């Protein structure tokens, strides 16, 4: 109030709006649509109780583990994030207690299996990068909507860029960005953003 001329001003946006969420490539989507009329970009179609979509994705055994981070190098070991996951989903079998902390349970040193994946051999691959971009968000969605998915984090940027090309998968991506444009990715659709839920840590609805 004392120096109004120095107050920050809202100059508007940069001419575009960003978006960051799970995506699926158009070739994978078209394969499923031509075979069964499934688009795969709508969350209900990935419910393992209704559809076995594994046939459209890479076999987990085909993924070179050397291209993935160890679970211990990712946000799967973040006790705050994993405690939040357990609280919001009730999935006590997806986490383990280490002293007073909670971390994610790891399979094959590189994967976290969603509940539906643990109960099935028809698991499909989800790839993200960094130390686990939007990891707990997708974990919550996978548990809530019964995705038979195995979540993994690419070892580095070059593998994050190449893994979705080499192995049919769902993957985290953001726009505007040109990294995966040749794959013509389709953003996955989830229930409409619920601000109140997100503020308390419940990330099952779509991002804002």
mmCIF file with all atom_site columns, C-alpha atoms in Angstrom:
data_model
loop_
_atom_site.group_PDB
_atom_site.id
_atom_site.type_symbol
_atom_site.label_atom_id
_atom_site.label_alt_id
_atom_site.label_comp_id
_atom_site.label_asym_id
_atom_site.label_entity_id
_atom_site.label_seq_id
_atom_site.pdbx_PDB_ins_code
_atom_site.Cartn_x
_atom_site.Cartn_y
_atom_site.Cartn_z
_atom_site.occupancy
_atom_site.B_iso_or_equiv
_atom_site.pdbx_formal_charge
_atom_site.auth_seq_id
_atom_site.auth_comp_id
_atom_site.auth_asym_id
_atom_site.auth_atom_id
_atom_site.pdbx_PDB_model_num
ATOM 1   C CA . UNK A 1 1   ? 0.000   0.000   0.000   1.00 0.00 ? 1   UNK A CA 1
ATOM 2   C CA . UNK A 1 2   ? 2.910   2.324   0.666   1.00 0.00 ? 2   UNK A CA 1
ATOM 3   C CA . UNK A 1 3   ? 4.453   1.966   -2.810  1.00 0.00 ? 3   UNK A CA 1
ATOM 4   C CA . UNK A 1 4   ? 1.585   1.262   -5.232  1.00 0.00 ? 4   UNK A CA 1
ATOM 5   C CA . UNK A 1 5   ? 3.737   2.030   -8.264  1.00 0.00 ? 5   UNK A CA 1
ATOM 6   C CA . UNK A 1 6   ? 5.978   -0.906  -7.370  1.00 0.00 ? 6   UNK A CA 1
ATOM 7   C CA . UNK A 1 7   ? 3.203   -3.445  -6.938  1.00 0.00 ? 7   UNK A CA 1
ATOM 8   C CA . UNK A 1 8   ? 3.305   -6.390  -9.385  1.00 0.00 ? 8   UNK A CA 1
ATOM 9   C CA . UNK A 1 9   ? 0.887   -6.230  -12.294 1.00 0.00 ? 9   UNK A CA 1
ATOM 10  C CA . UNK A 1 10  ? -0.915  -9.074  -14.003 1.00 0.00 ? 10  UNK A CA 1
ATOM 11  C CA . UNK A 1 11  ? 0.218   -8.884  -17.626 1.00 0.00 ? 11  UNK A CA 1
ATOM 12  C CA . UNK A 1 12  ? -1.915  -11.802 -18.796 1.00 0.00 ? 12  UNK A CA 1
ATOM 13  C CA . UNK A 1 13  ? -0.756  -15.187 -20.097 1.00 0.00 ? 13  UNK A CA 1
ATOM 14  C CA . UNK A 1 14  ? 1.991   -15.973 -22.566 1.00 0.00 ? 14  UNK A CA 1
ATOM 15  C CA . UNK A 1 15  ? -0.476  -16.803 -25.318 1.00 0.00 ? 15  UNK A CA 1
ATOM 16  C CA . UNK A 1 16  ? -0.983  -20.461 -24.438 1.00 0.00 ? 16  UNK A CA 1
ATOM 17  C CA . UNK A 1 17  ? -1.995  -22.672 -21.549 1.00 0.00 ? 17  UNK A CA 1
ATOM 18  C CA . UNK A 1 18  ? 0.094   -25.580 -20.367 1.00 0.00 ? 18  UNK A CA 1
ATOM 19  C CA . UNK A 1 19  ? -1.082  -29.081 -19.552 1.00 0.00 ? 19  UNK A CA 1
ATOM 20  C CA . UNK A 1 20  ? 0.645   -32.037 -17.897 1.00 0.00 ? 20  UNK A CA 1
ATOM 21  C CA . UNK A 1 21  ? -0.900  -35.470 -17.574 1.00 0.00 ? 21  UNK A CA 1
ATOM 22  C CA . UNK A 1 22  ? -0.884  -39.090 -18.740 1.00 0.00 ? 22  UNK A CA 1
ATOM 23  C CA . UNK A 1 23  ? -0.910  -39.591 -22.526 1.00 0.00 ? 23  UNK A CA 1
ATOM 24  C CA . UNK A 1 24  ? -1.251  -42.426 -24.980 1.00 0.00 ? 24  UNK A CA 1
ATOM 25  C CA . UNK A 1 25  ? 0.106   -42.487 -28.512 1.00 0.00 ? 25  UNK A CA 1
ATOM 26  C CA . UNK A 1 26  ? -2.297  -42.352 -31.453 1.00 0.00 ? 26  UNK A CA 1
ATOM 27  C CA . UNK A 1 27  ? -0.979  -45.614 -33.024 1.00 0.00 ? 27  UNK A CA 1
ATOM 28  C CA . UNK A 1 28  ? -1.729  -47.545 -29.818 1.00 0.00 ? 28  UNK A CA 1
ATOM 29  C CA . UNK A 1 29  ? -5.102  -45.880 -29.545 1.00 0.00 ? 29  UNK A CA 1
ATOM 30  C CA . UNK A 1 30  ? -5.995  -46.670 -33.144 1.00 0.00 ? 30  UNK A CA 1
ATOM 31  C CA . UNK A 1 31  ? -5.009  -50.310 -32.692 1.00 0.00 ? 31  UNK A CA 1
ATOM 32  C CA . UNK A 1 32  ? -7.413  -50.679 -29.789 1.00 0.00 ? 32  UNK A CA 1
ATOM 33  C CA . UNK A 1 33  ? -10.164 -48.761 -31.534 1.00 0.00 ? 33  UNK A CA 1
ATOM 34  C CA . UNK A 1 34  ? -9.929  -50.837 -34.698 1.00 0.00 ? 34  UNK A CA 1
ATOM 35  C CA . UNK A 1 35  ? -9.952  -54.077 -32.708 1.00 0.00 ? 35  UNK A CA 1
ATOM 36  C CA . UNK A 1 36  ? -12.556 -53.362 -30.028 1.00 0.00 ? 36  UNK A CA 1
ATOM 37  C CA . UNK A 1 37  ? -13.831 -49.826 -30.399 1.00 0.00 ? 37  UNK A CA 1
ATOM 38  C CA . UNK A 1 38  ? -11.771 -48.707 -27.394 1.00 0.00 ? 38  UNK A CA 1
ATOM 39  C CA . UNK A 1 39  ? -10.159 -45.281 -27.438 1.00 0.00 ? 39  UNK A CA 1
ATOM 40  C CA . UNK A 1 40  ? -8.070  -45.934 -24.268 1.00 0.00 ? 40  UNK A CA 1
ATOM 41  C CA . UNK A 1 41  ? -7.802  -42.217 -23.507 1.00 0.00 ? 41  UNK A CA 1
ATOM 42  C CA . UNK A 1 42  ? -10.949 -42.331 -21.327 1.00 0.00 ? 42  UNK A CA 1
ATOM 43  C CA . UNK A 1 43  ? -10.178 -43.588 -17.845 1.00 0.00 ? 43  UNK A CA 1
ATOM 44  C CA . UNK A 1 44  ? -13.138 -45.977 -17.587 1.00 0.00 ? 44  UNK A CA 1
ATOM 45  C CA . UNK A 1 45  ? -11.917 -47.977 -20.583 1.00 0.00 ? 45  UNK A CA 1
ATOM 46  C CA . UNK A 1 46  ? -8.759  -48.951 -18.677 1.00 0.00 ? 46  UNK A CA 1
ATOM 47  C CA . UNK A 1 47  ? -10.714 -50.520 -15.820 1.00 0.00 ? 47  UNK A CA 1
ATOM 48  C CA . UNK A 1 48  ? -9.360  -54.064 -15.561 1.00 0.00 ? 48  UNK A CA 1
ATOM 49  C CA . UNK A 1 49  ? -12.763 -55.393 -14.486 1.00 0.00 ? 49  UNK A CA 1
ATOM 50  C CA . UNK A 1 50  ? -14.205 -54.482 -17.872 1.00 0.00 ? 50  UNK A CA 1
ATOM 51  C CA . UNK A 1 51  ? -11.371 -54.563 -20.394 1.00 0.00 ? 51  UNK A CA 1
ATOM 52  C CA . UNK A 1 52  ? -8.092  -56.444 -20.730 1.00 0.00 ? 52  UNK A CA 1
ATOM 53  C CA . UNK A 1 53  ? -6.031  -53.877 -22.619 1.00 0.00 ? 53  UNK A CA 1
ATOM 54  C CA . UNK A 1 54  ? -2.651  -55.538 -22.064 1.00 0.00 ? 54  UNK A CA 1
ATOM 55  C CA . UNK A 1 55  ? -2.544  -56.751 -25.677 1.00 0.00 ? 55  UNK A CA 1
ATOM 56  C CA . UNK A 1 56  ? -2.092  -53.165 -26.878 1.00 0.00 ? 56  UNK A CA 1
ATOM 57  C CA . UNK A 1 57  ? 0.921   -52.466 -24.684 1.00 0.00 ? 57  UNK A CA 1
ATOM 58  C CA . UNK A 1 58  ? 4.473   -53.746 -24.404 1.00 0.00 ? 58  UNK A CA 1
ATOM 59  C CA . UNK A 1 59  ? 5.234   -56.797 -22.314 1.00 0.00 ? 59  UNK A CA 1
ATOM 60  C CA . UNK A 1 60  ? 6.936   -55.731 -19.100 1.00 0.00 ? 60  UNK A CA 1
ATOM 61  C CA . UNK A 1 61  ? 9.641   -58.351 -19.628 1.00 0.00 ? 61  UNK A CA 1
ATOM 62  C CA . UNK A 1 62  ? 10.631  -56.630 -22.867 1.00 0.00 ? 62  UNK A CA 1
ATOM 63  C CA . UNK A 1 63  ? 11.601  -53.430 -21.059 1.00 0.00 ? 63  UNK A CA 1
ATOM 64  C CA . UNK A 1 64  ? 15.325  -53.242 -20.368 1.00 0.00 ? 64  UNK A CA 1
ATOM 65  C CA . UNK A 1 65  ? 15.631  -52.635 -16.632 1.00 0.00 ? 65  UNK A CA 1
ATOM 66  C CA . UNK A 1 66  ? 18.909  -50.787 -17.200 1.00 0.00 ? 66  UNK A CA 1
ATOM 67  C CA . UNK A 1 67  ? 16.819  -47.993 -18.732 1.00 0.00 ? 67  UNK A CA 1
ATOM 68  C CA . UNK A 1 68  ? 14.774  -47.537 -15.558 1.00 0.00 ? 68  UNK A CA 1
ATOM 69  C CA . UNK A 1 69  ? 15.583  -45.989 -12.224 1.00 0.00 ? 69  UNK A CA 1
ATOM 70  C CA . UNK A 1 70  ? 15.703  -48.188 -9.183  1.00 0.00 ? 70  UNK A CA 1
ATOM 71  C CA . UNK A 1 71  ? 12.717  -47.566 -6.926  1.00 0.00 ? 71  UNK A CA 1
ATOM 72  C CA . UNK A 1 72  ? 15.131  -46.291 -4.293  1.00 0.00 ? 72  UNK A CA 1
ATOM 73  C CA . UNK A 1 73  ? 16.107  -43.445 -6.645  1.00 0.00 ? 73  UNK A CA 1
ATOM 74  C CA . UNK A 1 74  ? 12.556  -42.180 -7.108  1.00 0.00 ? 74  UNK A CA 1
ATOM 75  C CA . UNK A 1 75  ? 9.674   -40.514 -5.307  1.00 0.00 ? 75  UNK A CA 1
ATOM 76  C CA . UNK A 1 76  ? 8.413   -43.988 -4.457  1.00 0.00 ? 76  UNK A CA 1
ATOM 77  C CA . UNK A 1 77  ? 10.679  -43.624 -1.440  1.00 0.00 ? 77  UNK A CA 1
ATOM 78  C CA . UNK A 1 78  ? 9.206   -40.246 -0.427  1.00 0.00 ? 78  UNK A CA 1
ATOM 79  C CA . UNK A 1 79  ? 7.512   -40.952 2.928   1.00 0.00 ? 79  UNK A CA 1
ATOM 80  C CA . UNK A 1 80  ? 5.228   -37.916 2.715   1.00 0.00 ? 80  UNK A CA 1
ATOM 81  C CA . UNK A 1 81  ? 3.985   -38.722 -0.784  1.00 0.00 ? 81  UNK A CA 1
ATOM 82  C CA . UNK A 1 82  ? 3.541   -42.415 -0.061  1.00 0.00 ? 82  UNK A CA 1
ATOM 83  C CA . UNK A 1 83  ? 1.758   -41.819 3.226   1.00 0.00 ? 83  UNK A CA 1
ATOM 84  C CA . UNK A 1 84  ? -0.591  -39.550 1.282   1.00 0.00 ? 84  UNK A CA 1
ATOM 85  C CA . UNK A 1 85  ? -1.128  -42.279 -1.321  1.00 0.00 ? 85  UNK A CA 1
ATOM 86  C CA . UNK A 1 86  ? -1.991  -44.838 1.358   1.00 0.00 ? 86  UNK A CA 1
ATOM 87  C CA . UNK A 1 87  ? -4.327  -42.425 3.125   1.00 0.00 ? 87  UNK A CA 1
ATOM 88  C CA . UNK A 1 88  ? -6.213  -41.455 -0.036  1.00 0.00 ? 88  UNK A CA 1
ATOM 89  C CA . UNK A 1 89  ? -6.572  -44.969 -1.465  1.00 0.00 ? 89  UNK A CA 1
ATOM 90  C CA . UNK A 1 90  ? -6.544  -47.317 1.516   1.00 0.00 ? 90  UNK A CA 1
ATOM 91  C CA . UNK A 1 91  ? -4.084  -49.487 -0.412  1.00 0.00 ? 91  UNK A CA 1
ATOM 92  C CA . UNK A 1 92  ? -1.988  -50.766 2.473   1.00 0.00 ? 92  UNK A CA 1
ATOM 93  C CA . UNK A 1 93  ? -0.532  -53.555 0.318   1.00 0.00 ? 93  UNK A CA 1
ATOM 94  C CA . UNK A 1 94  ? 1.055   -51.014 -2.034  1.00 0.00 ? 94  UNK A CA 1
ATOM 95  C CA . UNK A 1 95  ? 3.282   -49.553 0.666   1.00 0.00 ? 95  UNK A CA 1
ATOM 96  C CA . UNK A 1 96  ? 5.593   -50.812 3.379   1.00 0.00 ? 96  UNK A CA 1
ATOM 97  C CA . UNK A 1 97  ? 6.530   -49.342 6.736   1.00 0.00 ? 97  UNK A CA 1
ATOM 98  C CA . UNK A 1 98  ? 10.148  -48.535 7.456   1.00 0.00 ? 98  UNK A CA 1
ATOM 99  C CA . UNK A 1 99  ? 10.282  -47.482 11.071  1.00 0.00 ? 99  UNK A CA 1
ATOM 100 C CA . UNK A 1 100 ? 7.854   -44.605 11.397  1.00 0.00 ? 100 UNK A CA 1
ATOM 101 C CA . UNK A 1 101 ? 7.940   -43.863 7.669   1.00 0.00 ? 101 UNK A CA 1
ATOM 102 C CA . UNK A 1 102 ? 5.916   -45.269 4.788   1.00 0.00 ? 102 UNK A CA 1
ATOM 103 C CA . UNK A 1 103 ? 7.421   -45.945 1.356   1.00 0.00 ? 103 UNK A CA 1
ATOM 104 C CA . UNK A 1 104 ? 6.072   -47.669 -1.741  1.00 0.00 ? 104 UNK A CA 1
ATOM 105 C CA . UNK A 1 105 ? 6.391   -51.400 -2.171  1.00 0.00 ? 105 UNK A CA 1
ATOM 106 C CA . UNK A 1 106 ? 8.658   -52.213 -5.093  1.00 0.00 ? 106 UNK A CA 1
ATOM 107 C CA . UNK A 1 107 ? 8.571   -55.091 -7.549  1.00 0.00 ? 107 UNK A CA 1
ATOM 108 C CA . UNK A 1 108 ? 11.626  -56.255 -9.497  1.00 0.00 ? 108 UNK A CA 1
ATOM 109 C CA . UNK A 1 109 ? 13.547  -53.274 -8.057  1.00 0.00 ? 109 UNK A CA 1
ATOM 110 C CA . UNK A 1 110 ? 12.060  -50.947 -10.679 1.00 0.00 ? 110 UNK A CA 1
ATOM 111 C CA . UNK A 1 111 ? 8.242   -51.151 -10.691 1.00 0.00 ? 111 UNK A CA 1
ATOM 112 C CA . UNK A 1 112 ? 5.316   -50.232 -8.503  1.00 0.00 ? 112 UNK A CA 1
ATOM 113 C CA . UNK A 1 113 ? 2.293   -52.421 -9.225  1.00 0.00 ? 113 UNK A CA 1
ATOM 114 C CA . UNK A 1 114 ? -1.191  -50.969 -8.895  1.00 0.00 ? 114 UNK A CA 1
ATOM 115 C CA . UNK A 1 115 ? -3.705  -53.160 -7.012  1.00 0.00 ? 115 UNK A CA 1
ATOM 116 C CA . UNK A 1 116 ? -5.253  -54.545 -10.224 1.00 0.00 ? 116 UNK A CA 1
ATOM 117 C CA . UNK A 1 117 ? -1.791  -55.388 -11.576 1.00 0.00 ? 117 UNK A CA 1
ATOM 118 C CA . UNK A 1 118 ? -0.969  -57.391 -8.443  1.00 0.00 ? 118 UNK A CA 1
ATOM 119 C CA . UNK A 1 119 ? -4.055  -59.519 -9.047  1.00 0.00 ? 119 UNK A CA 1
ATOM 120 C CA . UNK A 1 120 ? -3.422  -60.110 -12.739 1.00 0.00 ? 120 UNK A CA 1
ATOM 121 C CA . UNK A 1 121 ? -0.774  -61.098 -15.253 1.00 0.00 ? 121 UNK A CA 1
ATOM 122 C CA . UNK A 1 122 ? -2.161  -58.529 -17.703 1.00 0.00 ? 122 UNK A CA 1
ATOM 123 C CA . UNK A 1 123 ? -0.195  -55.504 -16.532 1.00 0.00 ? 123 UNK A CA 1
ATOM 124 C CA . UNK A 1 124 ? 0.565   -52.596 -18.831 1.00 0.00 ? 124 UNK A CA 1
ATOM 125 C CA . UNK A 1 125 ? 3.362   -50.060 -18.572 1.00 0.00 ? 125 UNK A CA 1
ATOM 126 C CA . UNK A 1 126 ? 3.232   -46.455 -17.362 1.00 0.00 ? 126 UNK A CA 1
ATOM 127 C CA . UNK A 1 127 ? 6.382   -44.357 -17.802 1.00 0.00 ? 127 UNK A CA 1
ATOM 128 C CA . UNK A 1 128 ? 7.305   -41.054 -16.212 1.00 0.00 ? 128 UNK A CA 1
ATOM 129 C CA . UNK A 1 129 ? 10.584  -39.180 -15.829 1.00 0.00 ? 129 UNK A CA 1
ATOM 130 C CA . UNK A 1 130 ? 12.684  -37.147 -13.431 1.00 0.00 ? 130 UNK A CA 1
ATOM 131 C CA . UNK A 1 131 ? 12.471  -38.658 -9.967  1.00 0.00 ? 131 UNK A CA 1
ATOM 132 C CA . UNK A 1 132 ? 8.791   -39.407 -10.642 1.00 0.00 ? 132 UNK A CA 1
ATOM 133 C CA . UNK A 1 133 ? 6.874   -36.537 -12.208 1.00 0.00 ? 133 UNK A CA 1
ATOM 134 C CA . UNK A 1 134 ? 3.222   -36.595 -11.042 1.00 0.00 ? 134 UNK A CA 1
ATOM 135 C CA . UNK A 1 135 ? 3.871   -40.061 -9.660  1.00 0.00 ? 135 UNK A CA 1
ATOM 136 C CA . UNK A 1 136 ? 1.549   -40.068 -6.666  1.00 0.00 ? 136 UNK A CA 1
ATOM 137 C CA . UNK A 1 137 ? -1.208  -38.516 -8.781  1.00 0.00 ? 137 UNK A CA 1
ATOM 138 C CA . UNK A 1 138 ? -1.160  -41.390 -11.268 1.00 0.00 ? 138 UNK A CA 1
ATOM 139 C CA . UNK A 1 139 ? -0.811  -43.961 -8.478  1.00 0.00 ? 139 UNK A CA 1
ATOM 140 C CA . UNK A 1 140 ? -3.972  -42.628 -6.868  1.00 0.00 ? 140 UNK A CA 1
ATOM 141 C CA . UNK A 1 141 ? -5.824  -42.751 -10.171 1.00 0.00 ? 141 UNK A CA 1
ATOM 142 C CA . UNK A 1 142 ? -4.572  -46.277 -10.897 1.00 0.00 ? 142 UNK A CA 1
ATOM 143 C CA . UNK A 1 143 ? -5.880  -47.517 -7.551  1.00 0.00 ? 143 UNK A CA 1
ATOM 144 C CA . UNK A 1 144 ? -9.177  -45.651 -7.753  1.00 0.00 ? 144 UNK A CA 1
ATOM 145 C CA . UNK A 1 145 ? -10.039 -46.644 -11.326 1.00 0.00 ? 145 UNK A CA 1
ATOM 146 C CA . UNK A 1 146 ? -8.685  -50.199 -11.269 1.00 0.00 ? 146 UNK A CA 1
ATOM 147 C CA . UNK A 1 147 ? -5.827  -49.837 -13.737 1.00 0.00 ? 147 UNK A CA 1
ATOM 148 C CA . UNK A 1 148 ? -3.686  -52.974 -14.111 1.00 0.00 ? 148 UNK A CA 1
ATOM 149 C CA . UNK A 1 149 ? -0.591  -50.862 -14.526 1.00 0.00 ? 149 UNK A CA 1
ATOM 150 C CA . UNK A 1 150 ? 3.066   -51.175 -13.584 1.00 0.00 ? 150 UNK A CA 1
ATOM 151 C CA . UNK A 1 151 ? 4.585   -47.761 -12.905 1.00 0.00 ? 151 UNK A CA 1
ATOM 152 C CA . UNK A 1 152 ? 8.230   -47.063 -13.701 1.00 0.00 ? 152 UNK A CA 1
ATOM 153 C CA . UNK A 1 153 ? 10.541  -44.050 -13.869 1.00 0.00 ? 153 UNK A CA 1
ATOM 154 C CA . UNK A 1 154 ? 12.944  -43.636 -16.782 1.00 0.00 ? 154 UNK A CA 1
ATOM 155 C CA . UNK A 1 155 ? 16.615  -43.618 -15.790 1.00 0.00 ? 155 UNK A CA 1
ATOM 156 C CA . UNK A 1 156 ? 17.358  -40.271 -17.463 1.00 0.00 ? 156 UNK A CA 1
ATOM 157 C CA . UNK A 1 157 ? 16.076  -37.837 -20.044 1.00 0.00 ? 157 UNK A CA 1
ATOM 158 C CA . UNK A 1 158 ? 17.213  -39.824 -23.074 1.00 0.00 ? 158 UNK A CA 1
ATOM 159 C CA . UNK A 1 159 ? 15.415  -42.924 -21.825 1.00 0.00 ? 159 UNK A CA 1
ATOM 160 C CA . UNK A 1 160 ? 12.331  -40.937 -20.878 1.00 0.00 ? 160 UNK A CA 1
ATOM 161 C CA . UNK A 1 161 ? 12.202  -39.707 -24.475 1.00 0.00 ? 161 UNK A CA 1
ATOM 162 C CA . UNK A 1 162 ? 12.867  -43.089 -26.093 1.00 0.00 ? 162 UNK A CA 1
ATOM 163 C CA . UNK A 1 163 ? 11.001  -45.573 -23.886 1.00 0.00 ? 163 UNK A CA 1
ATOM 164 C CA . UNK A 1 164 ? 7.462   -44.609 -24.994 1.00 0.00 ? 164 UNK A CA 1
ATOM 165 C CA . UNK A 1 165 ? 8.638   -44.873 -28.606 1.00 0.00 ? 165 UNK A CA 1
ATOM 166 C CA . UNK A 1 166 ? 10.281  -48.262 -28.115 1.00 0.00 ? 166 UNK A CA 1
ATOM 167 C CA . UNK A 1 167 ? 7.588   -49.737 -25.861 1.00 0.00 ? 167 UNK A CA 1
ATOM 168 C CA . UNK A 1 168 ? 3.858   -49.119 -26.253 1.00 0.00 ? 168 UNK A CA 1
ATOM 169 C CA . UNK A 1 169 ? 2.803   -47.554 -22.966 1.00 0.00 ? 169 UNK A CA 1
ATOM 170 C CA . UNK A 1 170 ? 0.922   -44.798 -21.222 1.00 0.00 ? 170 UNK A CA 1
ATOM 171 C CA . UNK A 1 171 ? 3.346   -42.001 -20.382 1.00 0.00 ? 171 UNK A CA 1
ATOM 172 C CA . UNK A 1 172 ? 3.544   -38.667 -18.626 1.00 0.00 ? 172 UNK A CA 1
ATOM 173 C CA . UNK A 1 173 ? 3.937   -35.648 -20.899 1.00 0.00 ? 173 UNK A CA 1
ATOM 174 C CA . UNK A 1 174 ? 3.189   -31.951 -20.912 1.00 0.00 ? 174 UNK A CA 1
ATOM 175 C CA . UNK A 1 175 ? 2.297   -29.285 -23.455 1.00 0.00 ? 175 UNK A CA 1
ATOM 176 C CA . UNK A 1 176 ? 3.464   -27.076 -24.950 1.00 0.00 ? 176 UNK A CA 1
ATOM 177 C CA . UNK A 1 177 ? 6.417   -29.373 -25.707 1.00 0.00 ? 177 UNK A CA 1
ATOM 178 C CA . UNK A 1 178 ? 7.565   -31.076 -28.892 1.00 0.00 ? 178 UNK A CA 1
ATOM 179 C CA . UNK A 1 179 ? 9.219   -34.216 -27.479 1.00 0.00 ? 179 UNK A CA 1
ATOM 180 C CA . UNK A 1 180 ? 6.524   -36.712 -28.450 1.00 0.00 ? 180 UNK A CA 1
ATOM 181 C CA . UNK A 1 181 ? 4.713   -34.847 -31.219 1.00 0.00 ? 181 UNK A CA 1
ATOM 182 C CA . UNK A 1 182 ? 5.520   -37.507 -33.829 1.00 0.00 ? 182 UNK A CA 1
ATOM 183 C CA . UNK A 1 183 ? 3.505   -39.996 -31.766 1.00 0.00 ? 183 UNK A CA 1
ATOM 184 C CA . UNK A 1 184 ? 0.472   -37.685 -31.831 1.00 0.00 ? 184 UNK A CA 1
ATOM 185 C CA . UNK A 1 185 ? -0.228  -38.311 -28.135 1.00 0.00 ? 185 UNK A CA 1
ATOM 186 C CA . UNK A 1 186 ? -3.773  -38.137 -26.822 1.00 0.00 ? 186 UNK A CA 1
ATOM 187 C CA . UNK A 1 187 ? -4.235  -36.817 -23.299 1.00 0.00 ? 187 UNK A CA 1
ATOM 188 C CA . UNK A 1 188 ? -6.136  -39.108 -20.968 1.00 0.00 ? 188 UNK A CA 1
ATOM 189 C CA . UNK A 1 189 ? -9.487  -37.869 -19.669 1.00 0.00 ? 189 UNK A CA 1
ATOM 190 C CA . UNK A 1 190 ? -10.392 -38.188 -15.996 1.00 0.00 ? 190 UNK A CA 1
ATOM 191 C CA . UNK A 1 191 ? -13.279 -36.839 -13.906 1.00 0.00 ? 191 UNK A CA 1
ATOM 192 C CA . UNK A 1 192 ? -13.384 -33.036 -13.848 1.00 0.00 ? 192 UNK A CA 1
ATOM 193 C CA . UNK A 1 193 ? -10.916 -31.256 -11.576 1.00 0.00 ? 193 UNK A CA 1
ATOM 194 C CA . UNK A 1 194 ? -12.090 -31.075 -7.955  1.00 0.00 ? 194 UNK A CA 1
ATOM 195 C CA . UNK A 1 195 ? -10.228 -28.259 -6.240  1.00 0.00 ? 195 UNK A CA 1
ATOM 196 C CA . UNK A 1 196 ? -11.420 -29.138 -2.744  1.00 0.00 ? 196 UNK A CA 1
ATOM 197 C CA . UNK A 1 197 ? -10.280 -32.737 -3.146  1.00 0.00 ? 197 UNK A CA 1
ATOM 198 C CA . UNK A 1 198 ? -6.878  -31.737 -4.526  1.00 0.00 ? 198 UNK A CA 1
ATOM 199 C CA . UNK A 1 199 ? -6.327  -29.308 -1.658  1.00 0.00 ? 199 UNK A CA 1
ATOM 200 C CA . UNK A 1 200 ? -6.644  -32.161 0.801   1.00 0.00 ? 200 UNK A CA 1
ATOM 201 C CA . UNK A 1 201 ? -4.320  -34.371 -1.263  1.00 0.00 ? 201 UNK A CA 1
ATOM 202 C CA . UNK A 1 202 ? -6.921  -36.412 -3.152  1.00 0.00 ? 202 UNK A CA 1
ATOM 203 C CA . UNK A 1 203 ? -5.709  -36.367 -6.780  1.00 0.00 ? 203 UNK A CA 1
ATOM 204 C CA . UNK A 1 204 ? -8.105  -38.845 -8.371  1.00 0.00 ? 204 UNK A CA 1
ATOM 205 C CA . UNK A 1 205 ? -9.799  -36.205 -10.499 1.00 0.00 ? 205 UNK A CA 1
ATOM 206 C CA . UNK A 1 206 ? -8.132  -34.541 -13.475 1.00 0.00 ? 206 UNK A CA 1
ATOM 207 C CA . UNK A 1 207 ? -5.551  -31.826 -12.910 1.00 0.00 ? 207 UNK A CA 1
ATOM 208 C CA . UNK A 1 208 ? -6.603  -28.192 -13.160 1.00 0.00 ? 208 UNK A CA 1
#
